[in-house]
Coordinates of C-alpha atoms and ligand atoms in Angstrom, one line a residue:
M1 CA 0.0 0.0 0.0
K2 CA 1.4 3.2 -1.0
I3 CA 0.2 6.4 0.3
I4 CA 1.2 9.8 -1.2
I5 CA 0.6 12.9 1.0
V6 CA 0.8 16.3 -0.7
G7 CA 1.6 19.2 1.8
G8 CA 3.8 18.9 4.8
G9 CA 2.0 21.1 7.2
W10 CA 0.7 19.7 10.5
A11 CA -2.1 17.9 8.8
G12 CA 0.3 16.2 6.3
C13 CA 2.6 15.3 9.1
A14 CA 0.1 13.8 11.1
A15 CA -1.2 11.8 8.1
A16 CA 2.2 10.6 7.3
A17 CA 2.9 9.5 10.9
E18 CA -0.2 7.7 11.1
A19 CA -0.1 6.1 7.8
A20 CA 3.6 4.9 8.2
K21 CA 2.8 3.6 11.7
I22 CA 0.1 1.3 10.6
G23 CA 2.2 -0.2 7.8
A24 CA 1.9 1.8 4.6
E25 CA 4.7 2.8 2.4
T26 CA 4.5 6.6 2.9
V27 CA 5.8 9.6 0.8
L28 CA 5.3 13.2 2.0
L29 CA 5.7 16.0 -0.7
E30 CA 6.4 19.3 0.6
R31 CA 6.6 22.6 -1.6
T32 CA 9.1 24.4 0.6
D33 CA 12.4 23.2 2.4
M34 CA 10.7 22.9 5.8
L35 CA 7.8 20.9 7.3
L36 CA 4.8 22.4 9.4
G37 CA 3.6 25.0 6.8
T38 CA 1.9 27.8 8.7
G39 CA 2.7 25.7 12.0
I40 CA 6.2 27.1 11.7
V41 CA 5.2 30.3 13.0
G42 CA 2.4 29.1 15.4
G43 CA 2.9 27.4 18.6
I44 CA -0.3 27.5 20.7
M45 CA -1.5 24.0 21.9
R46 CA -3.9 22.6 24.4
N47 CA -5.8 25.9 25.0
N48 CA -9.3 25.5 26.0
G49 CA -11.1 22.7 24.1
R50 CA -7.9 21.8 22.3
F51 CA -6.9 20.0 25.5
T52 CA -9.8 17.7 25.4
A53 CA -9.4 16.9 21.7
T54 CA -5.7 16.3 22.1
E55 CA -6.4 13.8 24.8
E56 CA -9.2 12.1 22.8
M57 CA -6.7 11.6 20.0
I58 CA -4.2 10.0 22.4
A59 CA -6.9 7.7 23.9
L60 CA -7.8 6.7 20.2
G61 CA -4.2 5.7 19.6
G62 CA -3.6 8.4 17.0
G63 CA -2.0 10.9 19.3
D64 CA 1.7 10.2 18.4
I65 CA 2.3 13.7 17.0
F66 CA 0.6 15.4 20.0
E67 CA 3.0 13.4 22.2
L68 CA 6.0 14.6 20.3
V69 CA 4.7 18.2 20.6
D70 CA 4.4 17.8 24.2
Q71 CA 8.0 17.2 24.5
N72 CA 9.0 20.5 22.7
Y73 CA 7.2 23.2 24.8
R74 CA 9.0 26.3 26.1
H75 CA 5.9 27.0 28.4
E76 CA 3.2 24.8 29.7
N77 CA -0.3 25.4 31.2
I78 CA -0.3 29.2 31.0
S79 CA -3.4 31.5 30.7
F80 CA -3.9 34.6 28.6
P81 CA -7.2 36.5 27.9
G82 CA -10.0 34.1 27.2
H83 CA -7.5 31.0 27.2
E84 CA -6.7 28.4 29.9
H85 CA -4.2 25.8 30.2
A86 CA -2.3 26.7 26.9
S87 CA 1.1 25.3 26.1
L88 CA 3.5 26.9 23.7
Y89 CA 5.9 24.9 21.5
D90 CA 9.3 26.1 20.6
I91 CA 9.1 27.1 17.0
G92 CA 13.0 27.0 16.8
K93 CA 13.1 23.2 17.6
I94 CA 9.7 21.7 16.4
P95 CA 10.3 21.5 12.6
G96 CA 13.5 19.5 13.2
A97 CA 11.9 17.3 15.7
V98 CA 9.1 16.4 13.5
T99 CA 11.2 15.7 10.5
R100 CA 13.5 13.3 12.4
Y101 CA 10.3 11.6 13.9
L102 CA 8.9 11.0 10.5
T103 CA 12.1 9.9 9.0
G104 CA 12.5 7.4 11.8
L105 CA 9.0 6.0 10.9
G106 CA 10.3 5.4 7.5
V107 CA 8.3 8.3 5.8
D108 CA 10.0 9.4 2.5
I109 CA 10.0 13.1 2.8
R110 CA 10.7 15.2 -0.3
F111 CA 11.4 18.8 -0.1
Q112 CA 11.0 21.3 -2.8
A113 CA 8.5 19.0 -4.3
R114 CA 5.7 21.2 -5.4
V115 CA 2.9 19.1 -7.0
T116 CA 1.5 20.9 -10.0
K117 CA -0.1 18.1 -12.2
I118 CA -1.8 14.8 -11.8
T119 CA -2.7 11.8 -13.9
K120 CA -6.1 10.3 -13.5
D121 CA -7.8 7.3 -14.4
A122 CA -11.7 7.8 -14.3
D123 CA -12.4 8.9 -10.8
R124 CA -8.9 7.8 -9.4
I125 CA -5.6 9.6 -9.2
T126 CA -2.8 7.6 -10.4
E127 CA 0.1 9.8 -10.1
V128 CA 1.1 13.4 -8.9
I129 CA 3.8 15.2 -10.8
T130 CA 6.0 17.9 -9.3
K131 CA 7.0 21.2 -11.0
Q132 CA 10.5 19.8 -10.7
G133 CA 9.4 16.9 -13.0
E134 CA 9.4 14.0 -10.7
T135 CA 6.3 11.5 -10.8
F136 CA 4.9 9.7 -7.8
A137 CA 2.4 6.9 -8.3
G138 CA 0.5 5.7 -5.4
D139 CA -2.7 3.7 -4.3
V140 CA -4.2 6.4 -2.3
F141 CA -3.5 10.3 -2.0
I142 CA -4.2 12.7 0.7
D143 CA -4.5 16.6 0.0
T144 CA -3.1 18.5 2.9
T145 CA -2.1 21.5 0.9
G146 CA -3.8 23.9 3.2
T147 CA -5.8 27.0 2.1
A148 CA -3.3 29.9 2.4
G149 CA -2.2 32.2 -0.3
P150 CA -0.9 32.2 -2.9
M151 CA 0.3 35.7 -3.5
N152 CA -2.4 36.7 -5.9
N153 CA -5.0 35.9 -3.3
C154 CA -3.0 37.9 -0.7
V155 CA -2.9 40.8 -3.1
R156 CA -6.5 40.6 -4.1
Y157 CA -8.2 39.9 -0.9
G158 CA -5.7 41.1 1.7
N159 CA -3.3 44.0 2.0
G160 CA -0.7 42.5 -0.4
C161 CA 2.1 39.9 0.0
A162 CA 3.1 40.3 3.7
M163 CA 6.3 38.1 3.0
C164 CA 5.1 35.4 5.3
V165 CA 6.7 32.0 6.2
L166 CA 5.1 30.4 3.2
R167 CA 7.5 32.1 0.9
C168 CA 5.6 31.9 -2.2
P169 CA 8.0 34.0 -4.4
S170 CA 10.7 31.5 -3.6
F171 CA 9.0 28.0 -3.8
G172 CA 6.0 28.8 -5.9
G173 CA 2.5 29.3 -4.4
R174 CA 0.2 26.6 -3.0
V175 CA -1.5 24.3 -5.6
S176 CA -4.5 22.2 -4.5
L177 CA -4.3 18.7 -5.2
A178 CA -8.2 18.4 -5.1
G179 CA -8.3 21.3 -7.4
L180 CA -6.0 19.5 -9.9
A181 CA -8.4 16.5 -9.6
G182 CA -11.3 18.9 -10.8
V183 CA -13.0 19.1 -7.5
K184 CA -15.0 22.2 -7.0
E185 CA -13.8 23.8 -3.8
M186 CA -15.4 26.1 -1.2
Q187 CA -14.2 29.4 0.2
G188 CA -14.6 31.0 3.5
V189 CA -16.1 34.6 3.7
K190 CA -15.4 37.6 6.2
S191 CA -18.2 39.4 8.0
N192 CA -18.1 42.0 5.2
G193 CA -18.8 39.3 2.5
A194 CA -15.3 39.4 1.0
I195 CA -13.7 35.9 0.6
G196 CA -10.7 34.5 2.6
A197 CA -9.6 35.6 6.2
M198 CA -6.5 37.2 7.4
S199 CA -4.1 35.2 9.6
G200 CA -4.2 36.4 13.2
S201 CA -0.7 36.8 14.6
C202 CA 2.7 38.2 13.8
K203 CA 6.1 37.5 15.5
L204 CA 8.6 40.1 16.7
Y205 CA 12.4 39.5 17.4
K206 CA 12.5 39.2 21.1
E207 CA 15.8 40.9 20.9
S208 CA 14.2 44.0 19.4
L209 CA 12.1 44.4 22.6
S210 CA 13.0 46.0 26.1
P211 CA 14.8 43.8 28.6
E212 CA 11.8 43.9 30.9
I213 CA 9.5 42.6 28.3
V214 CA 11.9 39.9 27.4
E215 CA 12.4 38.8 31.0
L216 CA 8.5 38.8 31.5
L217 CA 8.1 36.5 28.4
D218 CA 10.8 34.1 29.5
R219 CA 9.5 33.9 32.9
E220 CA 5.7 33.7 32.2
G221 CA 5.4 32.8 28.7
V222 CA 3.0 35.8 28.1
A223 CA 3.1 39.5 28.3
V224 CA -0.2 41.7 28.3
I225 CA 0.8 45.4 27.7
P226 CA -2.0 48.0 27.6
I227 CA -1.8 50.2 24.4
P228 CA -2.5 54.0 24.9
A229 CA -5.9 54.7 23.5
D230 CA -4.6 57.0 20.8
L231 CA -2.4 54.1 19.4
V232 CA -5.1 51.3 19.4
E233 CA -5.5 49.4 16.1
N234 CA -8.6 47.1 15.9
H235 CA -8.4 44.2 13.3
L236 CA -10.5 41.8 15.1
D237 CA -13.1 41.3 12.5
I238 CA -10.8 40.1 9.7
K239 CA -9.0 37.5 11.7
A240 CA -9.0 33.9 10.8
C241 CA -8.8 32.9 14.5
Q242 CA -12.0 34.2 16.0
Q243 CA -11.1 32.7 19.3
Y244 CA -8.8 35.7 19.8
A245 CA -11.3 38.3 18.5
L246 CA -11.8 39.7 22.1
A247 CA -11.5 43.3 23.1
E248 CA -8.5 42.7 25.1
F249 CA -6.6 41.6 21.9
A250 CA -7.1 45.1 20.5
E251 CA -6.5 47.2 23.7
N252 CA -3.4 45.5 24.8
V253 CA -0.3 44.2 23.0
I254 CA -0.5 40.4 23.9
L255 CA 2.7 38.5 23.4
L256 CA 3.4 34.9 23.9
D257 CA 6.8 33.4 24.0
T258 CA 7.3 30.8 21.2
G259 CA 10.9 31.6 20.7
H260 CA 10.1 34.7 19.1
A261 CA 7.5 36.9 20.6
K262 CA 4.1 36.1 19.0
L263 CA 2.0 39.2 18.7
M264 CA -1.7 38.3 18.8
T265 CA -2.9 40.6 16.1
P266 CA -3.0 40.1 12.3
F267 CA -0.8 43.3 11.8
F268 CA 0.1 46.5 13.6
K269 CA 1.6 49.5 11.9
L270 CA 5.2 49.5 12.9
S271 CA 5.8 53.2 13.5
R272 CA 2.8 53.1 15.8
L273 CA 4.0 50.0 17.6
Q274 CA 7.4 51.6 18.2
K275 CA 5.5 54.4 20.2
V276 CA 4.4 51.9 22.8
S277 CA 6.8 51.9 25.8
G278 CA 9.3 48.8 25.5
F279 CA 8.7 48.5 21.7
E280 CA 10.8 51.4 20.5
N281 CA 13.1 49.0 18.5
A282 CA 10.4 46.4 17.5
R283 CA 11.1 44.4 14.5
Y284 CA 9.0 42.0 12.7
E285 CA 10.3 38.3 12.2
D286 CA 7.1 37.0 10.6
P287 CA 5.6 38.1 8.2
Y288 CA 8.4 40.6 7.5
A289 CA 5.7 43.1 6.4
G290 CA 3.7 42.5 9.6
G291 CA 3.3 46.3 9.8
K292 CA 0.9 46.2 6.9
G293 CA -0.7 42.7 6.6
N294 CA -0.5 39.1 7.1
S295 CA -1.3 36.0 4.9
M296 CA -4.8 35.2 3.7
R297 CA -6.4 31.8 4.1
Y298 CA -9.6 29.6 3.5
F299 CA -9.6 29.9 -0.3
A300 CA -9.8 26.2 -1.0
M301 CA -11.8 23.6 1.0
A302 CA -12.7 20.4 -0.5
P303 CA -16.2 18.8 -0.1
R304 CA -15.7 15.6 1.9
S305 CA -17.2 12.8 4.0
N306 CA -16.9 12.4 7.7
S307 CA -14.3 9.8 7.0
L308 CA -12.4 12.6 5.2
Q309 CA -12.7 11.2 1.7
V310 CA -13.0 13.8 -0.8
E311 CA -16.3 13.9 -2.9
G312 CA -15.8 13.0 -6.6
V313 CA -12.4 11.5 -6.3
D314 CA -12.3 7.8 -5.1
N315 CA -8.9 7.5 -3.7
L316 CA -8.4 10.9 -2.4
F317 CA -8.6 12.0 1.4
C318 CA -7.9 15.5 3.0
A319 CA -7.2 17.0 6.3
G320 CA -6.5 20.2 8.1
E321 CA -7.7 23.4 6.6
K322 CA -8.4 21.6 3.4
A323 CA -11.1 19.6 5.1
G324 CA -13.0 22.9 6.1
L325 CA -13.1 26.0 8.1
L326 CA -11.1 24.5 10.8
V327 CA -8.4 26.7 12.4
G328 CA -5.4 25.4 14.3
H329 CA -2.7 22.9 14.8
T330 CA -4.7 20.5 17.0
E331 CA -7.5 20.6 14.4
A332 CA -4.9 19.8 11.6
I333 CA -3.2 17.1 13.5
A334 CA -6.4 15.3 14.7
T335 CA -7.9 15.3 11.1
G336 CA -4.5 14.4 9.6
A337 CA -4.3 11.3 11.8
L338 CA -7.9 10.2 10.8
A339 CA -7.0 10.9 7.1
G340 CA -3.8 8.9 7.3
F341 CA -5.7 6.0 9.1
N342 CA -8.6 5.9 6.4
A343 CA -6.3 6.3 3.5
V344 CA -4.6 3.0 4.5
R345 CA -8.0 1.3 5.4
Y346 CA -9.1 2.3 1.9
A347 CA -6.0 0.8 0.3
A348 CA -6.5 -2.4 2.2
G349 CA -10.2 -2.7 1.2
K350 CA -11.4 -2.0 4.8
E351 CA -14.4 -0.1 6.1
L352 CA -13.5 3.6 6.8
L353 CA -13.8 5.0 10.2
V354 CA -16.1 7.9 11.1
L355 CA -15.5 9.2 14.6
P356 CA -18.9 9.3 16.6
R357 CA -20.4 12.6 17.5
E358 CA -20.1 11.6 21.2
L359 CA -16.4 12.6 20.8
A360 CA -15.5 16.2 20.4
V361 CA -13.3 15.5 17.4
G362 CA -16.0 13.4 15.7
D363 CA -18.6 16.1 16.4
A364 CA -16.4 18.9 15.0
I365 CA -15.8 17.0 11.8
A366 CA -19.5 16.4 11.1
Y367 CA -20.6 19.8 12.5
V368 CA -18.1 21.8 10.2
K369 CA -19.2 19.9 7.3
D370 CA -23.0 20.7 8.0
Q371 CA -22.2 24.3 8.9
M372 CA -20.4 24.8 5.4
K373 CA -23.7 24.0 3.5
T374 CA -24.9 27.4 4.6
S375 CA -23.7 30.9 3.7
E376 CA -23.8 31.9 7.4
G377 CA -21.7 28.9 8.4
L378 CA -19.1 29.7 5.7
G379 CA -18.7 33.2 7.4
L380 CA -17.5 31.5 10.6
K381 CA -14.2 29.7 11.7
Y382 CA -14.1 26.5 13.9
T383 CA -11.7 25.7 16.6
F384 CA -11.7 23.8 19.9
S385 CA -10.1 26.7 21.4
G386 CA -13.0 29.4 21.3
S387 CA -15.9 31.0 19.3
V388 CA -19.0 28.8 18.3
L389 CA -17.2 25.4 18.3
F390 CA -15.8 25.6 22.0
K391 CA -19.3 27.1 22.9
R392 CA -20.8 23.9 21.4
M393 CA -18.3 21.7 23.2
K394 CA -19.3 23.1 26.5
E395 CA -23.2 23.0 25.7
L396 CA -22.7 19.3 24.8
G397 CA -20.8 18.5 27.9
Q398 CA -17.8 17.5 25.8
Y399 CA -15.2 20.0 27.2
T400 CA -13.1 18.5 30.2
T401 CA -9.5 18.6 31.2
D402 CA -10.0 15.3 33.2
R403 CA -7.8 12.7 31.2
E404 CA -9.5 9.8 32.9
E405 CA -13.0 10.9 32.0
I406 CA -11.7 11.5 28.3
R407 CA -10.2 7.9 28.3
N408 CA -13.5 6.3 29.8
R409 CA -15.4 8.3 27.2
V410 CA -13.4 6.7 24.3
G411 CA -13.4 3.4 26.2
D412 CA -17.3 3.4 26.4
L413 CA -17.4 3.7 22.8
S414 CA -15.1 0.7 22.3
L415 CA -12.7 2.9 20.5
T416 CA -9.7 2.8 22.8
G417 CA -6.5 2.5 20.7
V418 CA -8.4 2.1 17.5
L419 CA -6.0 4.3 15.5
S420 CA -3.0 2.3 16.6
S421 CA -3.1 -0.5 14.2
L422 CA -4.8 -1.3 10.7
Ligands
LIG501 C1 0.7 33.3 11.4 C2 -0.1 32.2 11.9 C3 -0.1 31.7 13.3 C4 -0.7 30.7 13.7 N1 -0.6 30.3 15.0 C5 -1.3 29.3 15.6 C6 -1.3 28.8 16.8 O1 -0.4 29.4 17.5 N2 -1.9 27.7 17.2 C7 -2.7 27.0 16.4 O2 -3.3 26.0 16.7 N3 -2.9 27.4 15.0 C8 -2.3 28.5 14.6 N4 -2.4 28.9 13.3 C9 -3.3 28.1 12.4 C10 -2.6 26.8 12.1 O3 -1.3 27.1 11.7 C11 -3.3 26.1 10.8 O4 -4.7 26.1 10.8 C12 -2.9 24.6 10.7 O5 -1.5 24.5 11.1 C13 -3.2 24.4 9.2 O6 -2.4 23.2 8.9 P1 -2.5 22.6 7.6 O7 -1.5 21.4 7.4 O8 -3.8 22.2 7.1 O9 -2.2 23.7 6.4 P2 -0.7 24.5 6.1 O10 0.0 24.8 7.5 O11 -1.1 25.6 5.3 O12 0.3 23.5 5.4 C14 0.1 23.1 4.1 C15 1.2 22.8 3.4 O13 1.3 22.2 2.0 C16 2.3 22.7 1.3 N5 1.8 22.8 -0.1 C17 0.9 23.6 -0.6 N6 0.7 23.3 -1.9 C18 1.5 22.2 -2.2 C19 1.8 21.5 -3.3 N7 1.1 21.6 -4.5 N8 2.7 20.5 -3.3 C20 3.5 20.3 -2.1 N9 3.2 21.0 -1.1 C21 2.3 21.9 -1.0 C22 2.7 24.2 1.9 O14 3.8 24.6 1.5 C23 2.4 23.9 3.4 O15 3.6 23.4 3.9 C24 -1.7 30.0 12.8 C25 -1.6 30.2 11.4 C26 -0.9 31.5 11.0 C27 -0.9 31.7 9.5

């Protein structure tokens, strides 16, 4: 069984880990020279309902990548406005740790392998072909190419290319595998009706901040610094991550220590930021043009079943942002593991797994699919860490940080360890 995964963000990495673990020959094709995609500049894990989802995946036997991330934190169990028990991974160490982990599992990782063409036989993909001219044949394919950019979308629907970590000018923009296979994809919309959403955080060089702020970040992992009223900028309504669209995030500079200082706003005019005490020398690390904009996302989501099989192509699965308006690493890793599992089950001629709605992860996958049938639902974003999905988790009684309760919930459904073998 040969599984070809296109896109090495968190979803693709989790799919690759799962497929290789349960015995498939696994190839992971990544457009750039690093794994983790937008995750290279992320870091927030286990906040609010993400804790529950993470522990569910561990109990299901598909939490390997979560356990690896747990070993690479700079700060654990911190709080910041609206968010409890968050942990922050070290963005300097995590891409290397994941690359070594997948290589150890036998995953064949190819960098600078940007898929731009495919070969199809009726409703099946037979091969993918990279811009560099290499061909990869497989039994089953997984689209984890994400929804961010490329540059023309950032220019048309955002504030221009902000020079983000996706580095489209250097490696070529995102190309959707489902799109190449002829699938009609869906797009998210902002509250003003325009399509896409702007990424919600930037990174500042810590060394460009005052020693007091750096000391606070190193010690606490978080710094909340009030912004004088005349300097406030409010970009909350265009954010992809609606869980941080709270007034506190406009009225304060909220920084999290992921190695750099993660600034929890889509962008902030540099000359204005430099007027805030402690930020006189502030410099953006990501995106380089964080003073004027950020990457744009949610342009290409595939219609799919709750087993994450893409509609209209027999041997194609999807995960992460490609699988819907799901925001976050946890959401990408959880769906990635399920897509990796089901891709191998499909190749082996076995029944596909749909996670039951009694579980937070199963409910989220089904709920987002239903929500995306309505124009109102396409205007929202879904994450275990806040906004509508976290509210729903609490209403359904699914949110808990009690590991034993989560293990029992999975056990009562006879699903303990189901993702650990074929
Ligand atoms: C600035 C920023 C900060 C964030 N911070 C956080 C955070 O702290 N916590 C959190 O939970 N979430 C955060 N998020 C959201 C989170 O990163 C994403 O929702 C999630 O990681 C998406 O993962 P993905 O694998 O679906 O997509 P992506 O991360 O977009 O990965 C897709 C990958 O596919 C590759 N690719 C695309 N086309 C091709 C092709 N044709 N051939 C080969 N490869 C291709 C891309 O290069 C990329 O590596 C942040 C997002 C951004 C942009």
